[in-house]
mmCIF file with all atom_site columns, C-alpha atoms in Angstrom:
data_model
loop_
_atom_site.group_PDB
_atom_site.id
_atom_site.type_symbol
_atom_site.label_atom_id
_atom_site.label_alt_id
_atom_site.label_comp_id
_atom_site.label_asym_id
_atom_site.label_entity_id
_atom_site.label_seq_id
_atom_site.pdbx_PDB_ins_code
_atom_site.Cartn_x
_atom_site.Cartn_y
_atom_site.Cartn_z
_atom_site.occupancy
_atom_site.B_iso_or_equiv
_atom_site.pdbx_formal_charge
_atom_site.auth_seq_id
_atom_site.auth_comp_id
_atom_site.auth_asym_id
_atom_site.auth_atom_id
_atom_site.pdbx_PDB_model_num
ATOM 1   C CA . ALA A 1 1   ? 140.215 53.564 4.175  1.00 45.00 ? 140 ALA A CA 1
ATOM 2   C CA . SER A 1 2   ? 137.488 55.998 5.134  1.00 55.00 ? 141 SER A CA 1
ATOM 3   C CA . THR A 1 3   ? 138.316 59.547 4.095  1.00 64.00 ? 142 THR A CA 1
ATOM 4   C CA . PHE A 1 4   ? 137.693 62.484 6.393  1.00 75.00 ? 143 PHE A CA 1
ATOM 5   C CA . ASN A 1 5   ? 136.594 65.852 5.042  1.00 79.00 ? 144 ASN A CA 1
ATOM 6   C CA . SER A 1 6   ? 139.942 67.464 4.238  1.00 81.00 ? 145 SER A CA 1
ATOM 7   C CA . GLU A 1 7   ? 138.545 70.864 3.280  1.00 83.00 ? 146 GLU A CA 1
ATOM 8   C CA . GLU A 1 8   ? 136.661 71.420 6.552  1.00 88.00 ? 147 GLU A CA 1
ATOM 9   C CA . GLY A 1 9   ? 136.543 69.584 9.845  1.00 87.00 ? 148 GLY A CA 1
ATOM 10  C CA . SER A 1 10  ? 137.172 69.418 13.550 1.00 89.00 ? 149 SER A CA 1
ATOM 11  C CA . LEU A 1 11  ? 139.493 67.205 15.540 1.00 87.00 ? 150 LEU A CA 1
ATOM 12  C CA . PHE A 1 12  ? 138.668 66.707 19.243 1.00 88.00 ? 151 PHE A CA 1
ATOM 13  C CA . ILE A 1 13  ? 140.621 64.883 21.908 1.00 85.00 ? 152 ILE A CA 1
ATOM 14  C CA . GLU A 1 14  ? 140.159 64.731 25.650 1.00 86.00 ? 153 GLU A CA 1
ATOM 15  C CA . THR A 1 15  ? 143.474 63.668 27.055 1.00 81.00 ? 154 THR A CA 1
ATOM 16  C CA . LYS A 1 16  ? 145.743 63.765 30.038 1.00 78.00 ? 155 LYS A CA 1
ATOM 17  C CA . SER A 1 17  ? 149.277 64.514 28.945 1.00 69.00 ? 156 SER A CA 1
ATOM 18  C CA . LEU A 1 18  ? 151.913 62.754 31.011 1.00 65.00 ? 157 LEU A CA 1
ATOM 19  C CA . ALA A 1 19  ? 155.357 64.011 31.873 1.00 61.00 ? 158 ALA A CA 1
ATOM 20  C CA . ASP A 1 20  ? 157.861 61.364 30.826 1.00 57.00 ? 159 ASP A CA 1
ATOM 21  C CA . GLY A 1 21  ? 161.005 62.918 32.230 1.00 48.00 ? 160 GLY A CA 1
ATOM 22  C CA . ASN A 1 22  ? 163.048 62.713 29.019 1.00 49.00 ? 161 ASN A CA 1
ATOM 23  C CA . GLY A 1 23  ? 162.347 66.294 27.988 1.00 44.00 ? 162 GLY A CA 1
ATOM 24  C CA . GLY A 1 24  ? 161.414 65.373 24.445 1.00 45.00 ? 163 GLY A CA 1
ATOM 25  C CA . LEU A 1 25  ? 158.384 65.545 22.260 1.00 44.00 ? 164 LEU A CA 1
ATOM 26  C CA . ASN A 1 26  ? 156.155 62.764 23.425 1.00 44.00 ? 165 ASN A CA 1
ATOM 27  C CA . MET A 1 27  ? 152.691 62.976 21.989 1.00 52.00 ? 166 MET A CA 1
ATOM 28  C CA . THR A 1 28  ? 151.381 63.315 18.481 1.00 58.00 ? 167 THR A CA 1
ATOM 29  C CA . PHE A 1 29  ? 147.795 62.919 17.374 1.00 63.00 ? 168 PHE A CA 1
ATOM 30  C CA . GLY A 1 30  ? 146.339 63.885 14.044 1.00 71.00 ? 169 GLY A CA 1
ATOM 31  C CA . LEU A 1 31  ? 144.843 63.213 10.652 1.00 72.00 ? 170 LEU A CA 1
ATOM 32  C CA . LYS A 1 32  ? 147.034 62.348 7.706  1.00 75.00 ? 171 LYS A CA 1
ATOM 33  C CA . LYS A 1 33  ? 147.355 60.589 4.413  1.00 71.00 ? 172 LYS A CA 1
ATOM 34  C CA . ASN A 1 34  ? 151.116 60.713 4.172  1.00 70.00 ? 173 ASN A CA 1
ATOM 35  C CA . THR A 1 35  ? 153.916 62.891 5.462  1.00 69.00 ? 174 THR A CA 1
ATOM 36  C CA . ASN A 1 36  ? 153.093 65.591 2.869  1.00 79.00 ? 175 ASN A CA 1
ATOM 37  C CA . ASN A 1 37  ? 149.594 66.272 4.247  1.00 80.00 ? 176 ASN A CA 1
ATOM 38  C CA . PHE A 1 38  ? 148.652 66.240 7.931  1.00 80.00 ? 177 PHE A CA 1
ATOM 39  C CA . ILE A 1 39  ? 147.232 68.215 10.810 1.00 81.00 ? 178 ILE A CA 1
ATOM 40  C CA . ALA A 1 40  ? 148.505 67.321 14.264 1.00 79.00 ? 179 ALA A CA 1
ATOM 41  C CA . ILE A 1 41  ? 148.479 68.112 17.970 1.00 78.00 ? 180 ILE A CA 1
ATOM 42  C CA . LEU A 1 42  ? 151.956 67.728 19.477 1.00 75.00 ? 181 LEU A CA 1
ATOM 43  C CA . PHE A 1 43  ? 153.010 67.919 23.140 1.00 70.00 ? 182 PHE A CA 1
ATOM 44  C CA . ARG A 1 44  ? 156.427 68.605 24.653 1.00 67.00 ? 183 ARG A CA 1
ATOM 45  C CA . SER A 1 45  ? 156.479 67.388 28.268 1.00 63.00 ? 184 SER A CA 1
ATOM 46  C CA . SER A 1 46  ? 159.597 69.280 29.304 1.00 63.00 ? 185 SER A CA 1
ATOM 47  C CA . ALA A 1 47  ? 157.926 72.623 28.600 1.00 67.00 ? 186 ALA A CA 1
ATOM 48  C CA . GLY A 1 48  ? 154.277 71.647 29.137 1.00 70.00 ? 187 GLY A CA 1
ATOM 49  C CA . GLU A 1 49  ? 153.471 72.986 25.678 1.00 75.00 ? 188 GLU A CA 1
ATOM 50  C CA . VAL A 1 50  ? 151.017 71.935 23.040 1.00 77.00 ? 189 VAL A CA 1
ATOM 51  C CA . TRP A 1 51  ? 151.477 73.078 19.504 1.00 76.00 ? 190 TRP A CA 1
ATOM 52  C CA . ILE A 1 52  ? 149.544 72.585 16.342 1.00 81.00 ? 191 ILE A CA 1
ATOM 53  C CA . GLN A 1 53  ? 151.322 71.742 13.140 1.00 80.00 ? 192 GLN A CA 1
ATOM 54  C CA . ALA A 1 54  ? 149.911 71.390 9.643  1.00 80.00 ? 193 ALA A CA 1
ATOM 55  C CA . GLN A 1 55  ? 151.560 70.296 6.458  1.00 80.00 ? 194 GLN A CA 1
ATOM 56  C CA . VAL A 1 56  ? 149.707 71.135 3.261  1.00 81.00 ? 195 VAL A CA 1
ATOM 57  C CA . ALA A 1 57  ? 151.167 69.735 0.015  1.00 81.00 ? 196 ALA A CA 1
ATOM 58  C CA . GLY A 1 58  ? 154.606 69.414 1.605  1.00 81.00 ? 197 GLY A CA 1
ATOM 59  C CA . THR A 1 59  ? 154.755 72.858 3.284  1.00 81.00 ? 198 THR A CA 1
ATOM 60  C CA . VAL A 1 60  ? 154.971 72.648 7.105  1.00 79.00 ? 199 VAL A CA 1
ATOM 61  C CA . THR A 1 61  ? 153.415 75.385 9.213  1.00 78.00 ? 200 THR A CA 1
ATOM 62  C CA . ASN A 1 62  ? 153.737 75.561 12.991 1.00 78.00 ? 201 ASN A CA 1
ATOM 63  C CA . ILE A 1 63  ? 150.420 77.168 13.734 1.00 76.00 ? 202 ILE A CA 1
ATOM 64  C CA . PHE A 1 64  ? 150.005 77.590 17.499 1.00 76.00 ? 203 PHE A CA 1
ATOM 65  C CA . LEU A 1 65  ? 152.000 77.107 20.685 1.00 78.00 ? 204 LEU A CA 1
ATOM 66  C CA . TYR A 1 66  ? 150.216 77.042 24.027 1.00 80.00 ? 205 TYR A CA 1
ATOM 67  C CA . GLY A 1 67  ? 151.152 76.039 27.580 1.00 80.00 ? 206 GLY A CA 1
ATOM 68  C CA . ILE A 1 68  ? 148.840 73.338 28.926 1.00 78.00 ? 207 ILE A CA 1
ATOM 69  C CA . PRO A 1 69  ? 148.505 71.718 32.357 1.00 74.00 ? 208 PRO A CA 1
ATOM 70  C CA . GLN A 1 70  ? 149.945 68.219 32.666 1.00 72.00 ? 209 GLN A CA 1
ATOM 71  C CA . ASP A 1 71  ? 148.375 65.311 34.529 1.00 75.00 ? 210 ASP A CA 1
ATOM 72  C CA . ILE A 1 72  ? 144.788 66.601 34.180 1.00 81.00 ? 211 ILE A CA 1
ATOM 73  C CA . ASN A 1 73  ? 142.259 65.977 31.425 1.00 84.00 ? 212 ASN A CA 1
ATOM 74  C CA . ASN A 1 74  ? 142.200 68.716 28.783 1.00 85.00 ? 213 ASN A CA 1
ATOM 75  C CA . LYS A 1 75  ? 139.712 69.004 25.927 1.00 88.00 ? 214 LYS A CA 1
ATOM 76  C CA . ILE A 1 76  ? 141.506 70.173 22.782 1.00 87.00 ? 215 ILE A CA 1
ATOM 77  C CA . VAL A 1 77  ? 139.734 71.062 19.536 1.00 89.00 ? 216 VAL A CA 1
ATOM 78  C CA . LEU A 1 78  ? 141.114 72.008 16.134 1.00 87.00 ? 217 LEU A CA 1
ATOM 79  C CA . ALA A 1 79  ? 138.554 73.350 13.685 1.00 89.00 ? 218 ALA A CA 1
ATOM 80  C CA . TRP A 1 80  ? 139.652 74.137 10.125 1.00 86.00 ? 219 TRP A CA 1
ATOM 81  C CA . GLY A 1 81  ? 138.159 75.289 6.857  1.00 85.00 ? 220 GLY A CA 1
ATOM 82  C CA . GLN A 1 82  ? 139.026 77.282 3.753  1.00 82.00 ? 221 GLN A CA 1
ATOM 83  C CA . ASN A 1 83  ? 142.297 79.024 4.753  1.00 80.00 ? 222 ASN A CA 1
ATOM 84  C CA . TYR A 1 84  ? 141.656 79.112 8.506  1.00 84.00 ? 223 TYR A CA 1
ATOM 85  C CA . ILE A 1 85  ? 142.222 77.059 11.624 1.00 86.00 ? 224 ILE A CA 1
ATOM 86  C CA . ARG A 1 86  ? 141.012 77.635 15.186 1.00 88.00 ? 225 ARG A CA 1
ATOM 87  C CA . PHE A 1 87  ? 142.523 76.134 18.333 1.00 88.00 ? 226 PHE A CA 1
ATOM 88  C CA . TYR A 1 88  ? 140.522 75.656 21.550 1.00 89.00 ? 227 TYR A CA 1
ATOM 89  C CA . VAL A 1 89  ? 141.549 74.344 24.968 1.00 87.00 ? 228 VAL A CA 1
ATOM 90  C CA . ASN A 1 90  ? 138.781 73.421 27.412 1.00 88.00 ? 229 ASN A CA 1
ATOM 91  C CA . GLY A 1 91  ? 136.231 75.381 25.384 1.00 88.00 ? 230 GLY A CA 1
ATOM 92  C CA . VAL A 1 92  ? 138.240 78.608 25.214 1.00 88.00 ? 231 VAL A CA 1
ATOM 93  C CA . LEU A 1 93  ? 139.467 79.908 21.857 1.00 89.00 ? 232 LEU A CA 1
ATOM 94  C CA . LYS A 1 94  ? 143.231 80.266 22.214 1.00 88.00 ? 233 LYS A CA 1
ATOM 95  C CA . ALA A 1 95  ? 144.222 81.186 18.676 1.00 86.00 ? 234 ALA A CA 1
ATOM 96  C CA . THR A 1 96  ? 143.006 81.610 15.115 1.00 87.00 ? 235 THR A CA 1
ATOM 97  C CA . ARG A 1 97  ? 145.084 81.617 11.974 1.00 84.00 ? 236 ARG A CA 1
ATOM 98  C CA . SER A 1 98  ? 143.891 82.477 8.496  1.00 83.00 ? 237 SER A CA 1
ATOM 99  C CA . SER A 1 99  ? 146.918 81.811 6.327  1.00 74.00 ? 238 SER A CA 1
ATOM 100 C CA . PHE A 1 100 ? 148.041 78.219 6.609  1.00 69.00 ? 239 PHE A CA 1
ATOM 101 C CA . GLY A 1 101 ? 146.704 76.876 3.299  1.00 72.00 ? 240 GLY A CA 1
ATOM 102 C CA . THR A 1 102 ? 143.867 74.544 2.398  1.00 77.00 ? 241 THR A CA 1
ATOM 103 C CA . PHE A 1 103 ? 143.929 70.766 2.183  1.00 80.00 ? 242 PHE A CA 1
ATOM 104 C CA . ALA A 1 104 ? 142.939 69.218 -1.130 1.00 80.00 ? 243 ALA A CA 1
ATOM 105 C CA . SER A 1 105 ? 140.029 66.802 -1.205 1.00 82.00 ? 244 SER A CA 1
ATOM 106 C CA . GLY A 1 106 ? 140.795 63.355 0.209  1.00 80.00 ? 245 GLY A CA 1
ATOM 107 C CA . VAL A 1 107 ? 144.247 64.043 1.656  1.00 79.00 ? 246 VAL A CA 1
ATOM 108 C CA . LEU A 1 108 ? 143.256 63.447 5.304  1.00 79.00 ? 247 LEU A CA 1
ATOM 109 C CA . GLU A 1 109 ? 142.196 59.816 5.512  1.00 77.00 ? 248 GLU A CA 1
ATOM 110 C CA . THR A 1 110 ? 143.841 58.242 8.578  1.00 78.00 ? 249 THR A CA 1
ATOM 111 C CA . LEU A 1 111 ? 143.444 58.985 12.285 1.00 78.00 ? 250 LEU A CA 1
ATOM 112 C CA . SER A 1 112 ? 146.941 58.671 13.699 1.00 75.00 ? 251 SER A CA 1
ATOM 113 C CA . PHE A 1 113 ? 148.575 58.191 17.088 1.00 70.00 ? 252 PHE A CA 1
ATOM 114 C CA . ASP A 1 114 ? 151.880 57.087 15.621 1.00 60.00 ? 253 ASP A CA 1
ATOM 115 C CA . SER A 1 115 ? 155.251 58.660 14.975 1.00 54.00 ? 254 SER A CA 1
ATOM 116 C CA . LYS A 1 116 ? 154.774 59.117 11.234 1.00 50.00 ? 255 LYS A CA 1
ATOM 117 C CA . ILE A 1 117 ? 153.637 62.710 11.810 1.00 52.00 ? 256 ILE A CA 1
ATOM 118 C CA . ALA A 1 118 ? 156.468 63.690 14.152 1.00 52.00 ? 257 ALA A CA 1
ATOM 119 C CA . THR A 1 119 ? 159.405 61.934 15.744 1.00 54.00 ? 258 THR A CA 1
ATOM 120 C CA . GLU A 1 120 ? 157.744 60.434 18.819 1.00 54.00 ? 259 GLU A CA 1
ATOM 121 C CA . ASN A 1 121 ? 154.646 58.512 19.837 1.00 55.00 ? 260 ASN A CA 1
ATOM 122 C CA . TRP A 1 122 ? 151.663 59.709 21.877 1.00 58.00 ? 261 TRP A CA 1
ATOM 123 C CA . TYR A 1 123 ? 152.429 59.768 25.600 1.00 62.00 ? 262 TYR A CA 1
ATOM 124 C CA . GLY A 1 124 ? 149.267 60.327 27.609 1.00 67.00 ? 263 GLY A CA 1
ATOM 125 C CA . ASN A 1 125 ? 145.892 58.929 28.563 1.00 75.00 ? 264 ASN A CA 1
ATOM 126 C CA . VAL A 1 126 ? 143.103 59.333 26.019 1.00 79.00 ? 265 VAL A CA 1
ATOM 127 C CA . LYS A 1 127 ? 139.561 59.627 27.333 1.00 84.00 ? 266 LYS A CA 1
ATOM 128 C CA . ASP A 1 128 ? 137.689 60.594 24.160 1.00 86.00 ? 267 ASP A CA 1
ATOM 129 C CA . VAL A 1 129 ? 138.436 61.184 20.458 1.00 86.00 ? 268 VAL A CA 1
ATOM 130 C CA . ARG A 1 130 ? 136.067 62.626 17.856 1.00 88.00 ? 269 ARG A CA 1
ATOM 131 C CA . VAL A 1 131 ? 136.458 63.692 14.244 1.00 87.00 ? 270 VAL A CA 1
ATOM 132 C CA . TYR A 1 132 ? 133.816 65.899 12.650 1.00 90.00 ? 271 TYR A CA 1
ATOM 133 C CA . ASN A 1 133 ? 133.422 66.562 8.924  1.00 89.00 ? 272 ASN A CA 1
ATOM 134 C CA . THR A 1 134 ? 132.496 70.192 9.606  1.00 90.00 ? 273 THR A CA 1
ATOM 135 C CA . ALA A 1 135 ? 134.244 72.994 11.453 1.00 89.00 ? 274 ALA A CA 1
ATOM 136 C CA . LEU A 1 136 ? 132.375 73.205 14.744 1.00 90.00 ? 275 LEU A CA 1
ATOM 137 C CA . ASN A 1 137 ? 130.924 76.587 15.682 1.00 87.00 ? 276 ASN A CA 1
ATOM 138 C CA . ASP A 1 138 ? 130.898 78.134 19.165 1.00 85.00 ? 277 ASP A CA 1
ATOM 139 C CA . SER A 1 139 ? 127.534 76.579 20.061 1.00 88.00 ? 278 SER A CA 1
ATOM 140 C CA . ASP A 1 140 ? 128.715 73.106 18.980 1.00 90.00 ? 279 ASP A CA 1
ATOM 141 C CA . LEU A 1 141 ? 131.889 73.506 21.015 1.00 87.00 ? 280 LEU A CA 1
ATOM 142 C CA . GLU A 1 142 ? 129.987 74.607 24.106 1.00 85.00 ? 281 GLU A CA 1
ATOM 143 C CA . THR A 1 143 ? 127.873 71.448 23.905 1.00 87.00 ? 282 THR A CA 1
ATOM 144 C CA . LEU A 1 144 ? 130.958 69.283 23.327 1.00 86.00 ? 283 LEU A CA 1
ATOM 145 C CA . MET A 1 145 ? 132.735 70.737 26.375 1.00 85.00 ? 284 MET A CA 1
ATOM 146 C CA . MET A 1 146 ? 129.772 69.804 28.578 1.00 84.00 ? 285 MET A CA 1
ATOM 147 C CA . LEU A 1 147 ? 129.665 66.141 27.477 1.00 76.00 ? 286 LEU A CA 1
ATOM 148 C CA . LYS A 1 148 ? 130.767 63.539 29.969 1.00 68.00 ? 287 LYS A CA 1
ATOM 149 C CA . VAL A 1 149 ? 132.306 60.304 28.718 1.00 57.00 ? 288 VAL A CA 1
ATOM 150 C CA . LEU A 1 150 ? 130.826 57.278 30.444 1.00 54.00 ? 289 LEU A CA 1
ATOM 151 C CA . TYR A 1 151 ? 132.902 54.186 30.991 1.00 50.00 ? 290 TYR A CA 1
ATOM 152 C CA . CYS A 1 152 ? 131.333 50.740 30.795 1.00 40.00 ? 291 CYS A CA 1
#
């Protein structure tokens, strides 16, 4: 398997979250190696909330919680590095945290849309996914927010 840069990186997804009516957690997207090391975007349809969760060497940290519109495309970016993580929605910085830990080399190796990170599968439409081996800066993010995905 190809290994992503665990120490520093950015995870981007453009997605439309869908309300499923069951009130449960219904979308999980992230990078992982196993259940002891992951970084994930989770969505709860009943509350219209996105939250970011990281597990570093077995210690889970709920990092951010943010209300997000359903049934429209949203561009979500997580950028992390040595002891920090930043969370953006549609190009706007929503939160920064500097005390969640640091991933060891090689522990993020799989791009995941499955329920091995949380208890439910992804429930939404995915328009674009990108993984960067560096933490994107504000200029990079501005450019990324302006990109249009073309369908063939």
